[in-house]
Coordinates of C-alpha atoms and ligand atoms in Angstrom, one line a residue:
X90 CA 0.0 0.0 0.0
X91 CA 2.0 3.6 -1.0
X92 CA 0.9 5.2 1.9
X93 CA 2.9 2.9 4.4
X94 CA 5.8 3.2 1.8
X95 CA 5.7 7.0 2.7
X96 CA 5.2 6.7 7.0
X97 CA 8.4 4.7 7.2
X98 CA 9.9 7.0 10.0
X99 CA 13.5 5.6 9.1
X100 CA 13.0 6.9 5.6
X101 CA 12.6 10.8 4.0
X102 CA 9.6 11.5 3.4
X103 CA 8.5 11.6 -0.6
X104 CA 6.3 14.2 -2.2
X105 CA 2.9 13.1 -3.8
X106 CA 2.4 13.1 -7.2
X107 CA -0.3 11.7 -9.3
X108 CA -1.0 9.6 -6.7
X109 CA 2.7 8.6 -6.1
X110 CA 5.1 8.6 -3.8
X111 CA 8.3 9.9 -5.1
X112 CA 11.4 11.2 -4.3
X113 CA 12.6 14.9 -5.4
X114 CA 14.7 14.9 -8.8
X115 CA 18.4 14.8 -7.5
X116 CA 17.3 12.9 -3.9
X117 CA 17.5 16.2 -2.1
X118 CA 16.1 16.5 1.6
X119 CA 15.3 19.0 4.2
X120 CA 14.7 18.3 7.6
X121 CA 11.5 19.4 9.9
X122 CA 12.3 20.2 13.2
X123 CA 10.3 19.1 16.7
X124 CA 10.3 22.5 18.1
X125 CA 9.9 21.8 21.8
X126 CA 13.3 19.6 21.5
X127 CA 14.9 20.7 18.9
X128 CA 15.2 16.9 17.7
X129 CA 14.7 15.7 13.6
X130 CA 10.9 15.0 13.0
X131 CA 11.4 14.1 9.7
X132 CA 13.1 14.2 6.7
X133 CA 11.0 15.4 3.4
X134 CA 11.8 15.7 0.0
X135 CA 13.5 19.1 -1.5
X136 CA 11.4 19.4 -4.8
X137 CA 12.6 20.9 -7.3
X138 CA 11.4 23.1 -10.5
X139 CA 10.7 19.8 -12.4
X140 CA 8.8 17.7 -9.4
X141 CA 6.5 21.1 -9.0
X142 CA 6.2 21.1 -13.0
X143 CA 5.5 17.3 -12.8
X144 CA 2.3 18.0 -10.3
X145 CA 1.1 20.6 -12.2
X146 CA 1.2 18.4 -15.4
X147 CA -0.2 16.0 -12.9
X148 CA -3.0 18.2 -11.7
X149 CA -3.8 19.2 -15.2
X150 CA -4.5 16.3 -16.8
X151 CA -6.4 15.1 -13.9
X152 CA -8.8 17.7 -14.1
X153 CA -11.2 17.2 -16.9
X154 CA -12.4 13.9 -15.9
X155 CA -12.5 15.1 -11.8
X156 CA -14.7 17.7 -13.0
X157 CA -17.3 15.2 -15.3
X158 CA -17.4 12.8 -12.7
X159 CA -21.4 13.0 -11.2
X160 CA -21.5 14.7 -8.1
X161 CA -22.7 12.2 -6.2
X162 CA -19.2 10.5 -7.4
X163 CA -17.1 13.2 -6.4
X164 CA -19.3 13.5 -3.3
X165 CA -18.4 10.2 -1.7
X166 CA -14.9 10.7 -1.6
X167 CA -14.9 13.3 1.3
X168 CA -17.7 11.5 2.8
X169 CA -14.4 8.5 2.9
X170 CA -12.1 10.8 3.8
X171 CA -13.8 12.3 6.8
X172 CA -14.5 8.8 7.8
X173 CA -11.3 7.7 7.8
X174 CA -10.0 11.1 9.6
X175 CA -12.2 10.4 12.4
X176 CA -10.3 7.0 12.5
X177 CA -7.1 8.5 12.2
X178 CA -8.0 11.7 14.2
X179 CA -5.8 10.7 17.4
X180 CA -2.5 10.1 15.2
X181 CA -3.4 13.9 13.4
X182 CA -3.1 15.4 17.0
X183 CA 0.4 13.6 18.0
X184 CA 2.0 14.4 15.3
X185 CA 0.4 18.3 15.4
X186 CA 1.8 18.2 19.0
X187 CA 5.3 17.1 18.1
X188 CA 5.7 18.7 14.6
X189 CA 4.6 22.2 15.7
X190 CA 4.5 22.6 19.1
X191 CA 0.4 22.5 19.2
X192 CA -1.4 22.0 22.6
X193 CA -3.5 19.3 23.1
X194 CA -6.9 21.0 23.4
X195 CA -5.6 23.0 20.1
X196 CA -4.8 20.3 17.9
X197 CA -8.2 18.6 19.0
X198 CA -10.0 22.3 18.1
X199 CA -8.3 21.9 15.1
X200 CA -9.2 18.4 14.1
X201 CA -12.5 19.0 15.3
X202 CA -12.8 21.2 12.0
X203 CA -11.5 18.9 9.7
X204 CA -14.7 16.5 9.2
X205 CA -16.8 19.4 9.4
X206 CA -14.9 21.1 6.2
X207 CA -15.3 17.5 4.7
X208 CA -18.6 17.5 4.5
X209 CA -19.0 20.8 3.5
X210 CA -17.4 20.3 0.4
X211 CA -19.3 16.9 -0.4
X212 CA -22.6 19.0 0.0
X213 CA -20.9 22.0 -1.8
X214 CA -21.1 19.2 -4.9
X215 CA -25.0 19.6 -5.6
X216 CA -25.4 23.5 -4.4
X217 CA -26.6 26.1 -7.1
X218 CA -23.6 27.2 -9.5
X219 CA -26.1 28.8 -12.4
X220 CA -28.8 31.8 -12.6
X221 CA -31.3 32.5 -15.1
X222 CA -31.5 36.1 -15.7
X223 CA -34.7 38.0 -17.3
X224 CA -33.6 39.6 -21.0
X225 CA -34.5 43.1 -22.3
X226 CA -34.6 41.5 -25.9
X227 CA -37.8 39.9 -26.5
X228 CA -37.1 35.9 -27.0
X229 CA -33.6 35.9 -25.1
X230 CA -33.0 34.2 -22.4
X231 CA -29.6 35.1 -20.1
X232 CA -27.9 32.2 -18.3
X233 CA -24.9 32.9 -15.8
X234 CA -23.0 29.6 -15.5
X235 CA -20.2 28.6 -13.8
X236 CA -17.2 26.2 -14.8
X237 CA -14.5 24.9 -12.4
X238 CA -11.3 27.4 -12.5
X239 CA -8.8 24.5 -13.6
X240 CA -6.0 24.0 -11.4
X241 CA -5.0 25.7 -8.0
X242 CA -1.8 26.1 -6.6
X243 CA -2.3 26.0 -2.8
X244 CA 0.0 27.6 -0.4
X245 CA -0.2 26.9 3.7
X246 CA 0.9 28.0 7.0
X247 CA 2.2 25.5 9.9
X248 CA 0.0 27.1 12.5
X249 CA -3.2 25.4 11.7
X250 CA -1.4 23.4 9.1
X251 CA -3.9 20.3 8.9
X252 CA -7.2 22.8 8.9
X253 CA -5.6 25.8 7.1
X254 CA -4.3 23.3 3.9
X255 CA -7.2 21.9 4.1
X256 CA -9.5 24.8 3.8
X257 CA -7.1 26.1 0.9
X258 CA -8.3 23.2 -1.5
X259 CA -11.4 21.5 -0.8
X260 CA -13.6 23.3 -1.7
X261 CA -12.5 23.9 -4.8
X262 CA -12.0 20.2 -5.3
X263 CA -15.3 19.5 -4.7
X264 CA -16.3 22.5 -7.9
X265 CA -14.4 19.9 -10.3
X266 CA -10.8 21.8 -9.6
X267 CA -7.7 20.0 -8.9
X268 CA -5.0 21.1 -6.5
X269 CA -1.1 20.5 -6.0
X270 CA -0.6 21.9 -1.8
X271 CA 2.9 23.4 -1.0
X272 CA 2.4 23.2 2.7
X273 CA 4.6 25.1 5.1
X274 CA 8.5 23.4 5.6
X275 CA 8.1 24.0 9.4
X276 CA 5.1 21.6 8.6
X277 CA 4.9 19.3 5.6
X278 CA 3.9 16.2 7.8
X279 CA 0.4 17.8 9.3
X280 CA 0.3 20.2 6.9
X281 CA 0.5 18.3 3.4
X282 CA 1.6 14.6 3.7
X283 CA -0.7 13.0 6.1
X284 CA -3.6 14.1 4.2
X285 CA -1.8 12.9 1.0
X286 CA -2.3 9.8 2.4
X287 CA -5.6 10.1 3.7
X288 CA -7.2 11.1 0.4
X289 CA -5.0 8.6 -1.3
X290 CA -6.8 6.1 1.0
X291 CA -10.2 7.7 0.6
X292 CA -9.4 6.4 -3.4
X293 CA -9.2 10.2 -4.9
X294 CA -8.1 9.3 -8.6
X295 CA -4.8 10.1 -9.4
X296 CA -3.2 13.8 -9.7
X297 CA -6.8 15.4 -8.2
X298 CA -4.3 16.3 -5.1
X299 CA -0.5 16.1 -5.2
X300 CA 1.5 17.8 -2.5
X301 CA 4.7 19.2 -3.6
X302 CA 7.4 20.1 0.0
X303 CA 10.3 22.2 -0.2
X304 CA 12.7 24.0 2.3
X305 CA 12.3 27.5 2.8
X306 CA 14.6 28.5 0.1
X307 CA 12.3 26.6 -1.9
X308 CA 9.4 28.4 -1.5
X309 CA 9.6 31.2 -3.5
X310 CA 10.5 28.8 -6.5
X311 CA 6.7 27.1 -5.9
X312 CA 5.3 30.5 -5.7
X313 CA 6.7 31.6 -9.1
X314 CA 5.5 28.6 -10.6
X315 CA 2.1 29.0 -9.2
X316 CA 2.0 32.1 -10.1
X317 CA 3.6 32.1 -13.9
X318 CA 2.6 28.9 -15.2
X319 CA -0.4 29.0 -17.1
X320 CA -1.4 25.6 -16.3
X321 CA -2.0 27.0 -12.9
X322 CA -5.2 29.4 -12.8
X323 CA -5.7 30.3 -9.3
X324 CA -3.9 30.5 -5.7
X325 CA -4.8 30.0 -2.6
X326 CA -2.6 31.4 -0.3
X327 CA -2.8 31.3 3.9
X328 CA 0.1 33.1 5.6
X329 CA 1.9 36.1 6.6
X330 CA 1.2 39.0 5.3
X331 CA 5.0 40.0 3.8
X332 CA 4.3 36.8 1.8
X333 CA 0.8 37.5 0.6
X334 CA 2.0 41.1 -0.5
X335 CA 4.8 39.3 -2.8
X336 CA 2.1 36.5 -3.9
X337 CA -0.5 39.2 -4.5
X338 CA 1.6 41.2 -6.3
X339 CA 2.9 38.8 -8.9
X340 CA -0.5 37.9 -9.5
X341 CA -1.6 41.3 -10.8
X342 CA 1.3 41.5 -12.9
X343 CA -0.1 37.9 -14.4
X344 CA -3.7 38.4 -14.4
X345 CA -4.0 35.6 -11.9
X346 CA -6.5 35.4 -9.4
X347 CA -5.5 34.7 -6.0
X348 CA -7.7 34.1 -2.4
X349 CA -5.6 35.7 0.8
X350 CA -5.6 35.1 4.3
X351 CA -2.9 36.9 6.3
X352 CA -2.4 38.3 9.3
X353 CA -4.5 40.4 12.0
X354 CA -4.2 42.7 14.8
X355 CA -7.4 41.2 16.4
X356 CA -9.3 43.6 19.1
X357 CA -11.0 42.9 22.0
X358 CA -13.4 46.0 22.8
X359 CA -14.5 44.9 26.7
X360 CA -17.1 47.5 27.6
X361 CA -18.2 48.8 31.0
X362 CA -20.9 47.0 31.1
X363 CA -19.0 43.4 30.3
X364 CA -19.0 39.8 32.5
X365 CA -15.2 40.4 34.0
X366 CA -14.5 36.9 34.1
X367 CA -15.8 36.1 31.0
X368 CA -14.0 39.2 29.4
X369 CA -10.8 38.0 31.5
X370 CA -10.7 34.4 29.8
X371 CA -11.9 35.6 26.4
X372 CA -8.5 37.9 26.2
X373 CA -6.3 34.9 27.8
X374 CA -7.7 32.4 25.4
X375 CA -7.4 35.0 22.5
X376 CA -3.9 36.2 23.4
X377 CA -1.7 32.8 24.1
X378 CA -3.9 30.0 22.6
X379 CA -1.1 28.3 20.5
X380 CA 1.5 31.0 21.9
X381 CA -0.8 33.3 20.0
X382 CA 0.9 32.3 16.5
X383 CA -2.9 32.6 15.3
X384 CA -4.2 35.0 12.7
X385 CA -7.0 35.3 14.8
X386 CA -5.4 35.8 18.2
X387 CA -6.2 38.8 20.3
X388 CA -3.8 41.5 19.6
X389 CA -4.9 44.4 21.3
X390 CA -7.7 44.7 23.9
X391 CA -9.4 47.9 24.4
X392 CA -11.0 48.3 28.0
X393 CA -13.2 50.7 29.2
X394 CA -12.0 53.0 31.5
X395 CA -14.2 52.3 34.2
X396 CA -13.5 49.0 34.7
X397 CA -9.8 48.9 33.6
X398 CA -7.8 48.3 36.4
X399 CA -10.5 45.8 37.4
X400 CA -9.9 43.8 34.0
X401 CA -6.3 44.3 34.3
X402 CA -5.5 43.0 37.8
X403 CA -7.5 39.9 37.2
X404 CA -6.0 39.3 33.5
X405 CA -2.6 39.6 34.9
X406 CA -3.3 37.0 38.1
X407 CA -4.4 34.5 35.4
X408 CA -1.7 34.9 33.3
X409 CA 0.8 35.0 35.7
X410 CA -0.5 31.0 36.3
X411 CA 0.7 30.4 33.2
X412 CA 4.7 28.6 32.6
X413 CA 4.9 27.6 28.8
X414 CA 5.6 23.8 29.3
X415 CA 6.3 20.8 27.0
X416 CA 3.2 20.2 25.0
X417 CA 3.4 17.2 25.2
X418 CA 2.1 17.3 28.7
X419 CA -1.5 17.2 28.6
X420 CA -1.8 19.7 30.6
X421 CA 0.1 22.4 28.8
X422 CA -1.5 25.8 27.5
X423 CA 1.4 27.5 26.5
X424 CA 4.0 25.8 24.5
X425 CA 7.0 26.7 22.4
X426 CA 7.6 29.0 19.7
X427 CA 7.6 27.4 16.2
X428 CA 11.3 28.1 15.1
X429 CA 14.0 30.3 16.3
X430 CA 13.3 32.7 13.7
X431 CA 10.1 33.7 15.1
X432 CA 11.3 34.0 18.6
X433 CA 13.9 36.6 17.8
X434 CA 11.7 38.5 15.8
X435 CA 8.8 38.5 19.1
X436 CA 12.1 38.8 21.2
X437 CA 13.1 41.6 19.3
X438 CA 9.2 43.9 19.1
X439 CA 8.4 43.1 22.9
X440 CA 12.1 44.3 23.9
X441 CA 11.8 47.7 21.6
X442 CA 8.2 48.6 22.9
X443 CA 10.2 48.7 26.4
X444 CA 12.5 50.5 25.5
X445 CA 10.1 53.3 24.2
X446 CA 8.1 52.9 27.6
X447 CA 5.4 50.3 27.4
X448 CA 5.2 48.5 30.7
X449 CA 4.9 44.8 30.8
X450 CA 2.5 43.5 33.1
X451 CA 3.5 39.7 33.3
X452 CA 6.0 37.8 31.3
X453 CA 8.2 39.6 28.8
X454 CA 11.1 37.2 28.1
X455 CA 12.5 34.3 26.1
X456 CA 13.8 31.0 27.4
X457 CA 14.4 29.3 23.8
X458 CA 12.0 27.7 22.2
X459 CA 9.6 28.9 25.2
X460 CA 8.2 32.8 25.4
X461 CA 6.6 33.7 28.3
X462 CA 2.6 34.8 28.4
X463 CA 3.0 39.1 28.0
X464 CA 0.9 41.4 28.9
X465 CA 1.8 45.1 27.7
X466 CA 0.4 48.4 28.9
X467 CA 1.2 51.8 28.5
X468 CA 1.6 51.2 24.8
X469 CA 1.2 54.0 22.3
X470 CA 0.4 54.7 18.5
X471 CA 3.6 54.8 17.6
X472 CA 5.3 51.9 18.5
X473 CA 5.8 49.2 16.2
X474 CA 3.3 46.7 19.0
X475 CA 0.2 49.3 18.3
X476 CA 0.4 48.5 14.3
X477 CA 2.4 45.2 13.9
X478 CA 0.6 42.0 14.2
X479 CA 3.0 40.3 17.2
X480 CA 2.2 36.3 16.2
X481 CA 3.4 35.3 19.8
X482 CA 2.1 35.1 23.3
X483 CA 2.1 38.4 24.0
X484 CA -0.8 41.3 23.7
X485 CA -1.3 45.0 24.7
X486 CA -4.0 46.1 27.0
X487 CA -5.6 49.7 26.6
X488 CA -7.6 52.4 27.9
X489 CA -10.6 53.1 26.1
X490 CA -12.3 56.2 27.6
X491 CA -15.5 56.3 25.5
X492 CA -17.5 53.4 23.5
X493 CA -16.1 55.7 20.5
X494 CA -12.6 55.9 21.3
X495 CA -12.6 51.9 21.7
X496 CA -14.3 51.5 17.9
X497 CA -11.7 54.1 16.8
X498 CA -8.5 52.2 18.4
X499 CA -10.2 49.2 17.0
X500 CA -10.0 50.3 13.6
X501 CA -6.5 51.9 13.9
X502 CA -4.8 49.5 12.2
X503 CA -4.0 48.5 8.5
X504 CA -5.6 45.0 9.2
X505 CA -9.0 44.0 9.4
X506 CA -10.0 40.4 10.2
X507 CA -11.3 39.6 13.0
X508 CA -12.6 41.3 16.6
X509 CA -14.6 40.6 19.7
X510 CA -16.9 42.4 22.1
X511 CA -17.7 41.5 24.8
X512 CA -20.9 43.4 27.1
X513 CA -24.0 42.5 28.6
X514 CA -25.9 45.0 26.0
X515 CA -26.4 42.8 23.1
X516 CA -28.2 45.4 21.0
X517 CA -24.8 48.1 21.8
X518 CA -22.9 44.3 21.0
X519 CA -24.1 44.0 17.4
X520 CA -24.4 47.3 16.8
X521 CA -20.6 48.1 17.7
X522 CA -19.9 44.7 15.5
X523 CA -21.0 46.6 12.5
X524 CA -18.6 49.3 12.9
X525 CA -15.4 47.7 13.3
X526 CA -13.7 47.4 9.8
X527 CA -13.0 43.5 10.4
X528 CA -14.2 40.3 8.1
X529 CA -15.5 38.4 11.2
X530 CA -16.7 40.2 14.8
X531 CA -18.3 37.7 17.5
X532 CA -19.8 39.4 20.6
X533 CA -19.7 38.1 23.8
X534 CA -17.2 35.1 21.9
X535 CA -13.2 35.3 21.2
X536 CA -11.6 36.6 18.4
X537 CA -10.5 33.0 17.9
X538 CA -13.3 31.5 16.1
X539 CA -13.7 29.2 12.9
X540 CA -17.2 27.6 11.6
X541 CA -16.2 26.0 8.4
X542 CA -19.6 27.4 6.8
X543 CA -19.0 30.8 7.8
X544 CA -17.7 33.4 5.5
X545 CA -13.9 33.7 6.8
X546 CA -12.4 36.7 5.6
X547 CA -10.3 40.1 6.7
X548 CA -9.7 43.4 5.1
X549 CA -7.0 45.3 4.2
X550 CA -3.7 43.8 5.0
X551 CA -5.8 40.6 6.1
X552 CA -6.4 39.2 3.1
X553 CA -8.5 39.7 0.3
X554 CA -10.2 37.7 -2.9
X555 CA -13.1 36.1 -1.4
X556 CA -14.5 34.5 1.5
X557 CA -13.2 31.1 2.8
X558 CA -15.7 28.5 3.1
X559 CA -18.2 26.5 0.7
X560 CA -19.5 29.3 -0.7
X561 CA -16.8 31.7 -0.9
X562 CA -15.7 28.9 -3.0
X563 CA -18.1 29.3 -6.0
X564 CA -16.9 32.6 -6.1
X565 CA -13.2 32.1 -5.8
X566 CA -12.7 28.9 -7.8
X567 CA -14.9 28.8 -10.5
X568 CA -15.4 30.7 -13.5
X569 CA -18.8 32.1 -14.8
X570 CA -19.7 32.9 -17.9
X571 CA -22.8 34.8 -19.3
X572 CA -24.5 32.5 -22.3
X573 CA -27.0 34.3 -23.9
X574 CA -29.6 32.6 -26.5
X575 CA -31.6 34.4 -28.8
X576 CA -34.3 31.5 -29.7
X577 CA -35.2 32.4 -33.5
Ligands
LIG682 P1 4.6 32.2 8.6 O1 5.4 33.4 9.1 O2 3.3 32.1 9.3 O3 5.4 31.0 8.5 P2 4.9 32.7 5.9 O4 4.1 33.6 5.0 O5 6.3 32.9 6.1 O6 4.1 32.6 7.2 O7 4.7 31.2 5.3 C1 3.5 30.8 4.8 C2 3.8 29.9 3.6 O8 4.4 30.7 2.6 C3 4.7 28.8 3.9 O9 4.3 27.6 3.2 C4 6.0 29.3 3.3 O10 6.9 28.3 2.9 C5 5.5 30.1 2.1 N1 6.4 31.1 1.6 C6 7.5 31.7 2.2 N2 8.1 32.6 1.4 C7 7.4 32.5 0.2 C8 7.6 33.1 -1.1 N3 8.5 34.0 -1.3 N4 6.7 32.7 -2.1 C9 5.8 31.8 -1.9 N5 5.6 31.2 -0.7 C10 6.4 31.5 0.3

């Protein structure tokens, strides 16, 4: 059976290409770090310019007869593979631990998604994809149809590496796409190669899904082909926001369509009126859930003045509970950082908001990989924390001195995707929702939030082309074409 072939621990791991596992032209590895120990998690395949040619070919010629397959046909195969997930579910959420330092109750929030997006895309096979439209010419009728897009080149982070890949192809398999996944080097194991082998299992025909891994030098070389080869006619791209910028970029220059989801600086706007404890565990869990390496994660939390020091003496006791651990205790809620790279760059922002007078509250240093739970006050607009999305355990907590001031500090910020408020006025709740400039605001719920169904999607500097999610989908990965008939 291939996918045994490819779990052979002693072996480096092969990419997956029209449904085979195969080495990278040349043999060439790079390795994926555990980044709680520091030890070898595995050793994937380096591909080169012609293994990501090779998938696209792959990808291509698959595509036709994915796309005339009956729904029902193409249906049944996530039905599988969500069967089998659920199976396999318990070996997703080791390996999530050890490959990027995920928490227990995060990888099992994570996996929790996974069936969920499954089925969403089986049903997404029989939705509506056409409209009838009245004509102004007597005897003409207007028909809007849609077509799958072709191929997509899918690119994915290693912070919710199984969920985030996933979401960055399925759907658009289930239009009648194919997909070739680059998933991220720091996770090619959750991100890409596991679910190689569980749609390969699930008995998705050959080259509908091929997963291409590279290093990080690598990357770049995927990207270009994504985005210059013509076989390729969308991306998909989930990750930082310097990265999106390049991708988005190239794409204008080609013509080529691409979906976005980057980063955030994700308020909380805690009113006067708010549950204290409830606002207390909303900002913990929003701030360091995953070391706060989460697009979503609470960035900056905007308190009203009244109740400020309240909020603030309470968020700090809890935090303060807090020593990042080993995830792989069960019991850990803060875990490491995901390479040493991104430690020196949080290292790096908390240290220079100190040194232009922010305060911290609790935490504020390193101990390699681990970074301690920080709370930072006395932060102002001009320091790089106010603007910069920080993509570690650390947030800032301000002073909001009217309900307008907090909306205004909310939207202070060239990002847009997602926010939270939390009072006991739900009318002032949803009302306040609808004017902060962010894709997704949940009152009286955390910034960190994902419903598979939902319309995921920021502004600005958060992303752009579509919303996430089945029907974002029709949108994003098919192409629709007005056919007009004049019947003589
Ligand atoms: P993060 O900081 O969360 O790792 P990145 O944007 O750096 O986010 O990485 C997200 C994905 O983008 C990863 O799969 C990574 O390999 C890929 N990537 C990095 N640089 C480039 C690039 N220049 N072109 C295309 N993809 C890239």
């Amino acid at each position: 059976e291939t996918s045994k072939d490819n779990a052979a621990p002693s072996e480096a791991r092969k990419l997956f290409i029209n449904g085979e596992w195969t080495p990278a032209a040349g043999d060439t590895t790079f390795d994926d770090h555990n980044p709680t120990t520091g030890d070898l998690f595995a050793q994937c395949a380096d591909a080169s310019q012609a293994d990501v040619d090779a998938a696209i070919a792959a990808a291509k010629a698959a595509q036709p007869a994915w796309a005339a397959l009956p729904p029902a046909a193409r249906a049944s195969f996530f039905y599988k593979a969500a069967e089998l997930f659920t199976e396999r579910q318990e070996q997703f959420v080791q390996v999530l631990i050890a490959e990027t330092g995920s928490g227990f109750g995060k990888a099992m929030f994570e996996c929790s998604l996974v069936p969920l997006a499954l089925r969403e895309a089986a049903g997404l096979t029989t939705r509506e994809i056409g409209e009838i439209l009245p004509s102004q010419v007597p005897g003409k009728v207007n028909r809007a149809v849609r077509a799958p897009a072709g191929v997509v080149g899918v690119i994915s982070p290693w912070n919710f590496p199984l969920y985030l890949s996933l979401r960055g192809f399925v759907y658009a398999l289930a239009l009648g796409n194919t997909a070739i996944l680059k998933p991220s080097e720091d996770s090619p194991v959750s991100g890409g190669l596991m679910m190689a082998e569980l749609f390969a299992d699930a008995g998705f025909p050959a080259g509908v899904f091929n997963v291409v891994t590279t290093g990080r030098d690598g990357a770049a070389m995927v990207g270009d082909s994504f985005v210059n080869d013509k076989r390729v006619n969308v991306l998909s791209f989930t990750g930082s926001t310097h990265v999106g910028k390049i991708l988005n970029t190239a794409c204008a220059q080609a013509f080529k369509p691409i979906m976005l989801e980057l980063g955030g600086k994700n308020p909380i706007l805690v009113l006067e009126d708010a549950d204290l404890d409830r606002a207390v565990d909303l900002a913990f869990f929003g701030a360091f859930m995953h070391q706060g390496q989460i697009c979503m994660s609470a960035d900056k939390i905007i308190v009203a003045d009244k109740i400020y020091d309240a909020f603030l003496e309470k968020f700090v006791a809890k935090t303060k509970n807090f020593v990042p651990t080993n995830p792989q205790e069960q019991t850990c809620v803060i875990g490491p950082i995901i390479n040493d790279r991104q430690l020196q760059r949080i290292t790096a922002l908390i240290a220079e908001a100190q040194e232009q007078g922010a305060k911290v509250q609790s935490g504020g240093a390193a101990q390699a990989p681990f970074f301690e739970a920080t709370i930072l006050t006395d932060v102002t607009p001009e320091m790089r924390v106010w603007n910069e999305e920080i993509f570690g355990p650390a947030t800032i907590v301000v002073r909001a001195e009217s309900v307008q001031d907090a909306i205004d500090m909310a939207n202070d910020t060239p990002y847009g995707l997602s926010a939270s408020v939390v009072t006991s006025d739900i009318a002032m709740g949803e009302m306040i929702a609808e004017r902060i400039n962010a894709g997704m605001v949940h009152v009286n719920d955390s910034t960190v939030h994902d419903e598979p169904h939902c319309p995921f999607s920021g502004f600005g500097a958060s992303g752009g082309g579509g919303k996430w999610g089945p029907k974002g989908a029709i949108q994003a990965f098919t192409k629709q074409r007005w056919i007009s008939t004049q019947r003589v």
